[in-house]
Amino acid sequence: MGILDRYIASEFLKGFLAALATFLVLYLGADTLRQGMKDDIPAAHALQYTLYQLPEVIVLLTPAACLMGTLICLSGFARRNELTAMHASGLSLGRISLVVLSLVFMICCTSFMVTDRVIPPLNKMKDHFYRTVIQKKPDLQTDIRHSKIWYRSKNLVYNLRSFDPRTKNIFGVSVYTFDSAFNLVQQLDAERAEFIDGVWRLRNGMATIFEGEPKFPVSQRFTSQSVALSETPDDFLEIEREVQTLRLKHLWRFIQRNKDAGIDTHSYEVTFWSKISLSLVPLIMSVLGIPFATQHHRHSSLARDVSLCFLIVVVYWILFSTGLSMGKSGRIPPLLAAFAPSLLFFSAGVWLIRKGRRI
């Protein structure tokens, strides 16, 4: 890397880190205050809960910071006539931009790794902390990474093949009941469980009771049986929150398992593709920022750069959120829902660069 390349890289990184730090302080301050006011909890607990979100917040703020870094870097060069000097030394705008975009691409790769490996376990810790410390509710343990879903509550352990959040039905369910010494006393297995009039009704299954010493199983088949369980379908929505704690490979297996069970997976597929799409947004933002940063540079200022950054990010997130909503409702394919806004903004950025359009 030559001297000019190092200079361009350092100017971009200064703007990027300054923008990221500013956005982060503003967000964390507002979120900590909001949590404290909403849940009436100690400031220390609100801060701890917010810190669990820190990597995820950084990833979400990175696109805006990359856009801001690009605007500050290139518009600064233009205002100080350094772009003209670089052009005179043989560096084209494309060559200058390549240095910035190479750094942004590395940031994208880092964001993807953090999204896939760091954020999922922290989300699980965050949910556990919120439920047990802030809400002061008993811990509910779920695990959906493997071939079945495990859900533990009080003296019961549920083993589910799949849960349909739309119909609130459970498929391939086993319910294990334990005594205070954690000895198995009853096992219920059923093809399906339905929640009807406040009661769970199991369909086509077998009830096994472990009696005597040593425990001897006594089994009886049934076509329909009502059982009194403290859990409701809303409790099993914890499984939906557990999806946010999955790595991409586990999420994809979960999607395939639900597809095989005939469950609508649009929402999960949108979540899967959006995690990949979000990792590329910093690059999209920087590409779009290049033509804006190098036009009308004589009238450019930091206030203009900030306003422009805010406008672009707001428009993007409106389109992105709309796309996700349409994808989860099944109106457009999940892949299109996750990537359409990025493709639109990337195409706009490339077109503006090629045409040299004055904004």
Tab-separated table of C-alpha atoms in Angstrom:
chain	number	residue	atom	x	y	z
A	1	MET	CA	0.000	0.000	0.000
A	2	GLY	CA	1.452	3.351	-1.087
A	3	ILE	CA	1.582	6.595	0.855
A	4	LEU	CA	-1.561	7.971	-0.789
A	5	ASP	CA	-3.432	4.718	-0.159
A	6	ARG	CA	-2.512	4.845	3.521
A	7	TYR	CA	-3.588	8.485	3.693
A	8	ILE	CA	-6.960	7.730	2.066
A	9	ALA	CA	-7.477	4.749	4.377
A	10	SER	CA	-6.613	6.737	7.498
A	11	GLU	CA	-8.979	9.584	6.550
A	12	PHE	CA	-11.826	7.153	5.947
A	13	LEU	CA	-11.205	5.258	9.194
A	14	LYS	CA	-11.128	8.517	11.170
A	15	GLY	CA	-14.533	9.515	9.823
A	16	PHE	CA	-15.948	5.996	10.195
A	17	LEU	CA	-14.821	5.525	13.804
A	18	ALA	CA	-15.899	9.027	14.825
A	19	ALA	CA	-19.356	8.500	13.308
A	20	LEU	CA	-19.716	5.019	14.831
A	21	ALA	CA	-18.705	6.255	18.290
A	22	THR	CA	-21.133	9.188	18.085
A	23	PHE	CA	-24.052	7.044	16.922
A	24	LEU	CA	-23.258	4.419	19.559
A	25	VAL	CA	-23.173	6.872	22.467
A	26	LEU	CA	-26.462	8.439	21.376
A	27	TYR	CA	-28.170	5.067	20.956
A	28	LEU	CA	-26.914	3.494	24.183
A	29	GLY	CA	-27.770	6.582	26.211
A	30	ALA	CA	-31.303	6.731	24.834
A	31	ASP	CA	-31.865	2.965	25.130
A	32	THR	CA	-30.603	2.742	28.713
A	33	LEU	CA	-32.875	5.636	29.691
A	34	ARG	CA	-35.822	4.036	27.876
A	35	GLN	CA	-35.314	0.672	29.577
A	36	GLY	CA	-35.064	2.279	32.995
A	37	MET	CA	-38.256	4.294	32.493
A	38	LYS	CA	-40.249	1.490	30.866
A	39	ASP	CA	-39.533	-1.314	33.326
A	40	ASP	CA	-38.778	0.753	36.436
A	41	ILE	CA	-35.541	-1.150	37.005
A	42	PRO	CA	-32.216	-0.048	38.506
A	43	ALA	CA	-29.915	1.811	36.152
A	44	ALA	CA	-27.262	-0.901	36.587
A	45	HIS	CA	-29.656	-3.566	35.292
A	46	ALA	CA	-30.753	-1.353	32.403
A	47	LEU	CA	-27.114	-0.762	31.487
A	48	GLN	CA	-26.266	-4.471	31.695
A	49	TYR	CA	-29.210	-5.357	29.463
A	50	THR	CA	-28.126	-2.716	26.957
A	51	LEU	CA	-24.538	-3.998	26.947
A	52	TYR	CA	-25.753	-7.448	25.902
A	53	GLN	CA	-27.040	-5.730	22.751
A	54	LEU	CA	-23.778	-3.877	22.082
A	55	PRO	CA	-22.396	-6.056	19.224
A	56	GLU	CA	-25.804	-6.157	17.529
A	57	VAL	CA	-26.174	-2.387	17.848
A	58	ILE	CA	-22.695	-1.852	16.407
A	59	VAL	CA	-23.574	-4.044	13.414
A	60	LEU	CA	-26.814	-2.109	12.856
A	61	LEU	CA	-25.043	1.257	13.086
A	62	THR	CA	-22.108	0.226	10.887
A	63	PRO	CA	-23.843	0.998	7.537
A	64	ALA	CA	-24.593	4.579	8.613
A	65	ALA	CA	-21.050	4.951	9.958
A	66	CYS	CA	-19.567	3.661	6.683
A	67	LEU	CA	-21.711	6.083	4.697
A	68	MET	CA	-20.700	8.924	6.998
A	69	GLY	CA	-17.028	7.934	6.785
A	70	THR	CA	-17.210	7.901	2.978
A	71	LEU	CA	-18.921	11.298	2.842
A	72	ILE	CA	-16.486	12.903	5.309
A	73	CYS	CA	-13.426	11.401	3.622
A	74	LEU	CA	-14.204	12.160	-0.030
A	75	SER	CA	-16.014	15.460	0.483
A	76	GLY	CA	-13.104	16.574	2.677
A	77	PHE	CA	-10.681	15.756	-0.132
A	78	ALA	CA	-12.881	17.715	-2.540
A	79	ARG	CA	-13.182	20.779	-0.286
A	80	ARG	CA	-9.413	20.907	0.255
A	81	ASN	CA	-8.742	20.393	-3.480
A	82	GLU	CA	-6.921	17.170	-2.612
A	83	LEU	CA	-8.995	15.261	-5.163
A	84	THR	CA	-7.590	17.535	-7.876
A	85	ALA	CA	-4.059	16.910	-6.619
A	86	MET	CA	-4.626	13.148	-6.552
A	87	HIS	CA	-6.021	13.235	-10.086
A	88	ALA	CA	-2.933	15.156	-11.181
A	89	SER	CA	-0.721	12.452	-9.660
A	90	GLY	CA	-2.521	9.780	-11.668
A	91	LEU	CA	-5.162	8.560	-9.200
A	92	SER	CA	-8.663	8.412	-10.661
A	93	LEU	CA	-11.815	8.654	-8.558
A	94	GLY	CA	-12.297	4.931	-9.108
A	95	ARG	CA	-8.819	4.180	-7.749
A	96	ILE	CA	-9.411	6.415	-4.715
A	97	SER	CA	-12.798	4.839	-4.099
A	98	LEU	CA	-11.290	1.352	-4.369
A	99	VAL	CA	-9.231	1.980	-1.227
A	100	VAL	CA	-12.345	3.024	0.688
A	101	LEU	CA	-14.473	0.167	-0.648
A	102	SER	CA	-11.766	-2.390	0.161
A	103	LEU	CA	-11.846	-1.279	3.791
A	104	VAL	CA	-15.641	-1.335	3.798
A	105	PHE	CA	-15.631	-4.863	2.364
A	106	MET	CA	-13.446	-6.005	5.263
A	107	ILE	CA	-15.900	-4.310	7.629
A	108	CYS	CA	-18.725	-6.244	5.915
A	109	CYS	CA	-16.903	-9.543	6.463
A	110	THR	CA	-16.377	-8.673	10.122
A	111	SER	CA	-20.053	-7.740	10.486
A	112	PHE	CA	-21.071	-11.079	9.011
A	113	MET	CA	-18.839	-13.009	11.417
A	114	VAL	CA	-20.175	-11.040	14.383
A	115	THR	CA	-23.772	-11.557	13.215
A	116	ASP	CA	-23.297	-15.305	12.851
A	117	ARG	CA	-21.008	-16.140	15.786
A	118	VAL	CA	-21.152	-13.422	18.447
A	119	ILE	CA	-24.695	-12.033	18.433
A	120	PRO	CA	-26.682	-15.334	18.722
A	121	PRO	CA	-25.218	-16.446	22.108
A	122	LEU	CA	-25.433	-12.886	23.441
A	123	ASN	CA	-29.105	-12.735	22.431
A	124	LYS	CA	-29.707	-15.899	24.446
A	125	MET	CA	-27.975	-14.356	27.475
A	126	LYS	CA	-29.942	-11.132	26.985
A	127	ASP	CA	-33.284	-12.966	26.886
A	128	HIS	CA	-32.370	-14.975	29.990
A	129	PHE	CA	-31.363	-11.800	31.850
A	130	TYR	CA	-34.524	-9.947	30.819
A	131	ARG	CA	-36.823	-12.767	31.899
A	132	THR	CA	-35.157	-13.731	35.182
A	133	VAL	CA	-33.787	-10.389	36.426
A	134	ILE	CA	-35.989	-7.679	34.912
A	135	GLN	CA	-39.317	-9.516	34.627
A	136	LYS	CA	-38.521	-11.762	37.644
A	137	LYS	CA	-40.072	-14.802	35.959
A	138	PRO	CA	-38.834	-18.405	36.192
A	139	ASP	CA	-36.232	-19.400	33.660
A	140	LEU	CA	-37.462	-21.208	30.552
A	141	GLN	CA	-34.837	-23.229	28.739
A	142	THR	CA	-35.216	-23.880	25.032
A	143	ASP	CA	-32.966	-25.503	22.469
A	144	ILE	CA	-33.965	-25.707	18.806
A	145	ARG	CA	-30.593	-26.355	17.192
A	146	HIS	CA	-30.995	-30.106	16.816
A	147	SER	CA	-33.506	-32.424	15.160
A	148	LYS	CA	-36.142	-31.575	17.783
A	149	ILE	CA	-37.015	-28.665	20.054
A	150	TRP	CA	-36.398	-29.019	23.785
A	151	TYR	CA	-38.346	-26.784	26.141
A	152	ARG	CA	-38.069	-26.999	29.928
A	153	SER	CA	-40.393	-25.433	32.510
A	154	LYS	CA	-40.732	-26.251	36.211
A	155	ASN	CA	-41.078	-30.053	36.569
A	156	LEU	CA	-41.883	-30.607	32.894
A	157	VAL	CA	-39.704	-31.128	29.848
A	158	TYR	CA	-41.245	-30.816	26.380
A	159	ASN	CA	-39.765	-32.366	23.273
A	160	LEU	CA	-41.310	-30.987	20.061
A	161	ARG	CA	-40.703	-31.720	16.428
A	162	SER	CA	-42.114	-28.342	15.409
A	163	PHE	CA	-44.337	-25.518	16.637
A	164	ASP	CA	-46.571	-23.526	14.286
A	165	PRO	CA	-46.856	-19.957	15.670
A	166	ARG	CA	-49.718	-19.197	13.270
A	167	THR	CA	-52.086	-22.009	14.321
A	168	LYS	CA	-50.475	-22.442	17.788
A	169	ASN	CA	-50.353	-26.220	17.179
A	170	ILE	CA	-47.493	-28.482	18.245
A	171	PHE	CA	-46.412	-31.436	16.097
A	172	GLY	CA	-44.564	-34.520	17.305
A	173	VAL	CA	-44.756	-33.693	21.020
A	174	SER	CA	-43.508	-35.572	24.082
A	175	VAL	CA	-44.165	-34.304	27.616
A	176	TYR	CA	-42.006	-35.659	30.444
A	177	THR	CA	-43.169	-35.131	34.042
A	178	PHE	CA	-40.650	-35.382	36.899
A	179	ASP	CA	-41.022	-35.471	40.665
A	180	SER	CA	-39.095	-33.276	43.118
A	181	ALA	CA	-36.136	-35.691	42.969
A	182	PHE	CA	-36.170	-35.413	39.173
A	183	ASN	CA	-37.390	-38.978	38.686
A	184	LEU	CA	-39.518	-39.556	35.598
A	185	VAL	CA	-43.121	-40.300	36.647
A	186	GLN	CA	-45.068	-39.830	33.394
A	187	GLN	CA	-44.466	-39.541	29.676
A	188	LEU	CA	-47.017	-38.390	27.105
A	189	ASP	CA	-46.338	-38.813	23.382
A	190	ALA	CA	-48.652	-37.506	20.662
A	191	GLU	CA	-48.654	-36.739	16.962
A	192	ARG	CA	-50.200	-33.311	17.552
A	193	ALA	CA	-51.243	-31.012	20.396
A	194	GLU	CA	-53.994	-28.397	20.019
A	195	PHE	CA	-54.951	-25.636	22.452
A	196	ILE	CA	-58.769	-25.637	22.665
A	197	ASP	CA	-60.778	-23.590	25.187
A	198	GLY	CA	-57.790	-23.134	27.481
A	199	VAL	CA	-56.870	-26.845	27.540
A	200	TRP	CA	-54.253	-28.789	25.603
A	201	ARG	CA	-55.737	-31.704	23.656
A	202	LEU	CA	-53.316	-34.400	22.500
A	203	ARG	CA	-54.127	-36.379	19.357
A	204	ASN	CA	-53.088	-39.970	18.522
A	205	GLY	CA	-50.575	-40.841	21.171
A	206	MET	CA	-49.549	-42.897	24.160
A	207	ALA	CA	-49.492	-42.213	27.898
A	208	THR	CA	-46.851	-43.983	29.985
A	209	ILE	CA	-46.867	-43.927	33.799
A	210	PHE	CA	-43.860	-45.107	35.792
A	211	GLU	CA	-45.090	-46.829	38.960
A	212	GLY	CA	-43.659	-48.839	41.823
A	213	GLU	CA	-40.112	-49.560	42.901
A	214	PRO	CA	-38.270	-50.058	40.677
A	215	LYS	CA	-40.192	-47.846	38.276
A	216	PHE	CA	-42.222	-50.028	35.909
A	217	PRO	CA	-43.800	-48.393	32.831
A	218	VAL	CA	-47.518	-48.840	32.222
A	219	SER	CA	-48.593	-47.603	28.775
A	220	GLN	CA	-51.964	-46.894	27.203
A	221	ARG	CA	-52.745	-45.598	23.725
A	222	PHE	CA	-55.282	-42.840	23.049
A	223	THR	CA	-56.798	-41.032	20.079
A	224	SER	CA	-57.611	-37.863	22.019
A	225	GLN	CA	-56.723	-36.833	25.535
A	226	SER	CA	-57.008	-33.534	27.412
A	227	VAL	CA	-54.146	-32.625	29.727
A	228	ALA	CA	-53.807	-29.805	32.249
A	229	LEU	CA	-50.550	-28.000	31.540
A	230	SER	CA	-49.543	-24.631	32.934
A	231	GLU	CA	-48.001	-23.588	29.605
A	232	THR	CA	-50.058	-21.817	26.951
A	233	PRO	CA	-49.229	-21.200	23.266
A	234	ASP	CA	-47.878	-17.795	24.285
A	235	ASP	CA	-45.246	-19.540	26.414
A	236	PHE	CA	-44.135	-21.562	23.410
A	237	LEU	CA	-43.578	-18.316	21.536
A	238	GLU	CA	-40.269	-18.370	23.431
A	239	ILE	CA	-39.298	-20.664	20.569
A	240	GLU	CA	-39.752	-17.714	18.199
A	241	ARG	CA	-37.318	-15.667	20.281
A	242	GLU	CA	-34.928	-18.608	20.319
A	243	VAL	CA	-34.709	-18.333	16.520
A	244	GLN	CA	-32.812	-15.060	17.000
A	245	THR	CA	-30.139	-16.966	18.948
A	246	LEU	CA	-29.367	-19.394	16.115
A	247	ARG	CA	-26.342	-19.349	13.868
A	248	LEU	CA	-27.162	-19.353	10.178
A	249	LYS	CA	-26.455	-23.057	9.655
A	250	HIS	CA	-28.727	-23.995	12.583
A	251	LEU	CA	-31.419	-21.599	11.381
A	252	TRP	CA	-31.352	-23.162	7.918
A	253	ARG	CA	-31.795	-26.656	9.412
A	254	PHE	CA	-34.674	-25.332	11.512
A	255	ILE	CA	-36.306	-23.917	8.365
A	256	GLN	CA	-35.960	-27.212	6.500
A	257	ARG	CA	-37.391	-29.157	9.447
A	258	ASN	CA	-40.443	-26.886	9.596
A	259	LYS	CA	-40.905	-27.120	5.824
A	260	ASP	CA	-40.940	-30.907	6.096
A	261	ALA	CA	-43.668	-30.572	8.750
A	262	GLY	CA	-45.762	-28.430	6.392
A	263	ILE	CA	-45.363	-25.228	8.439
A	264	ASP	CA	-45.173	-21.814	6.761
A	265	THR	CA	-41.505	-20.765	6.954
A	266	HIS	CA	-41.656	-17.386	5.173
A	267	SER	CA	-40.871	-15.491	8.374
A	268	TYR	CA	-37.866	-17.681	9.200
A	269	GLU	CA	-36.535	-17.512	5.643
A	270	VAL	CA	-36.766	-13.719	5.656
A	271	THR	CA	-34.827	-13.691	8.947
A	272	PHE	CA	-32.166	-15.961	7.415
A	273	TRP	CA	-31.644	-13.922	4.249
A	274	SER	CA	-31.883	-10.571	6.041
A	275	LYS	CA	-28.931	-11.526	8.267
A	276	ILE	CA	-26.825	-12.041	5.145
A	277	SER	CA	-28.205	-8.946	3.441
A	278	LEU	CA	-27.479	-6.687	6.415
A	279	SER	CA	-23.806	-7.653	6.306
A	280	LEU	CA	-23.549	-6.159	2.799
A	281	VAL	CA	-25.354	-2.901	3.565
A	282	PRO	CA	-22.156	-1.003	4.602
A	283	LEU	CA	-20.765	-1.606	1.102
A	284	ILE	CA	-24.037	-0.462	-0.498
A	285	MET	CA	-24.071	2.718	1.594
A	286	SER	CA	-20.465	3.554	0.702
A	287	VAL	CA	-21.054	3.033	-3.029
A	288	LEU	CA	-24.058	5.343	-2.844
A	289	GLY	CA	-22.086	7.905	-0.849
A	290	ILE	CA	-19.297	8.288	-3.427
A	291	PRO	CA	-21.185	10.393	-6.024
A	292	PHE	CA	-22.835	12.510	-3.324
A	293	ALA	CA	-19.479	13.216	-1.663
A	294	THR	CA	-17.741	14.356	-4.847
A	295	GLN	CA	-20.439	16.657	-6.249
A	296	HIS	CA	-20.996	20.289	-5.260
A	297	HIS	CA	-17.941	20.093	-3.043
A	298	ARG	CA	-17.503	23.856	-2.875
A	299	HIS	CA	-20.795	24.114	-1.006
A	300	SER	CA	-20.229	20.977	1.053
A	301	SER	CA	-20.027	21.041	4.839
A	302	LEU	CA	-20.167	18.629	7.758
A	303	ALA	CA	-23.787	19.618	8.417
A	304	ARG	CA	-24.680	18.753	4.820
A	305	ASP	CA	-22.903	15.403	5.100
A	306	VAL	CA	-24.740	14.545	8.321
A	307	SER	CA	-28.114	15.549	6.858
A	308	LEU	CA	-27.478	13.572	3.687
A	309	CYS	CA	-26.380	10.525	5.684
A	310	PHE	CA	-29.512	10.699	7.826
A	311	LEU	CA	-31.795	11.023	4.777
A	312	ILE	CA	-30.232	8.096	2.896
A	313	VAL	CA	-30.279	5.806	5.937
A	314	VAL	CA	-33.898	6.642	6.804
A	315	VAL	CA	-35.094	5.995	3.235
A	316	TYR	CA	-33.158	2.729	3.097
A	317	TRP	CA	-34.525	1.434	6.416
A	318	ILE	CA	-38.083	2.323	5.436
A	319	LEU	CA	-37.731	0.302	2.229
A	320	PHE	CA	-35.888	-2.508	4.020
A	321	SER	CA	-38.502	-2.772	6.788
A	322	THR	CA	-41.319	-2.697	4.238
A	323	GLY	CA	-39.643	-5.463	2.262
A	324	LEU	CA	-39.226	-7.639	5.357
A	325	SER	CA	-42.875	-7.160	6.319
A	326	MET	CA	-44.039	-8.116	2.830
A	327	GLY	CA	-41.725	-11.117	2.819
A	328	LYS	CA	-42.898	-12.401	6.198
A	329	SER	CA	-46.518	-12.105	5.098
A	330	GLY	CA	-45.734	-14.119	1.963
A	331	ARG	CA	-46.520	-11.363	-0.537
A	332	ILE	CA	-43.023	-11.449	-2.042
A	333	PRO	CA	-40.309	-14.157	-1.979
A	334	PRO	CA	-38.028	-14.056	1.115
A	335	LEU	CA	-34.858	-13.619	-0.968
A	336	LEU	CA	-36.333	-10.620	-2.786
A	337	ALA	CA	-37.616	-9.146	0.481
A	338	ALA	CA	-34.137	-9.191	2.004
A	339	PHE	CA	-32.089	-8.032	-0.992
A	340	ALA	CA	-34.378	-5.774	-3.073
A	341	PRO	CA	-33.584	-2.493	-1.217
A	342	SER	CA	-29.843	-3.226	-1.343
A	343	LEU	CA	-29.964	-3.969	-5.069
A	344	LEU	CA	-31.955	-0.785	-5.665
A	345	PHE	CA	-29.538	1.429	-3.721
A	346	PHE	CA	-26.458	-0.275	-5.189
A	347	SER	CA	-27.799	0.216	-8.719
A	348	ALA	CA	-28.549	3.868	-7.958
A	349	GLY	CA	-25.019	4.395	-6.638
A	350	VAL	CA	-23.366	2.766	-9.658
A	351	TRP	CA	-25.602	4.737	-12.036
A	352	LEU	CA	-24.780	8.051	-10.348
A	353	ILE	CA	-21.056	7.282	-10.423
A	354	ARG	CA	-21.121	6.328	-14.109
A	355	LYS	CA	-23.262	9.225	-15.236
A	356	GLY	CA	-21.565	11.802	-13.036
A	357	ARG	CA	-24.992	13.228	-12.276
A	358	ARG	CA	-24.980	16.464	-10.280
A	359	ILE	CA	-27.077	16.245	-7.127
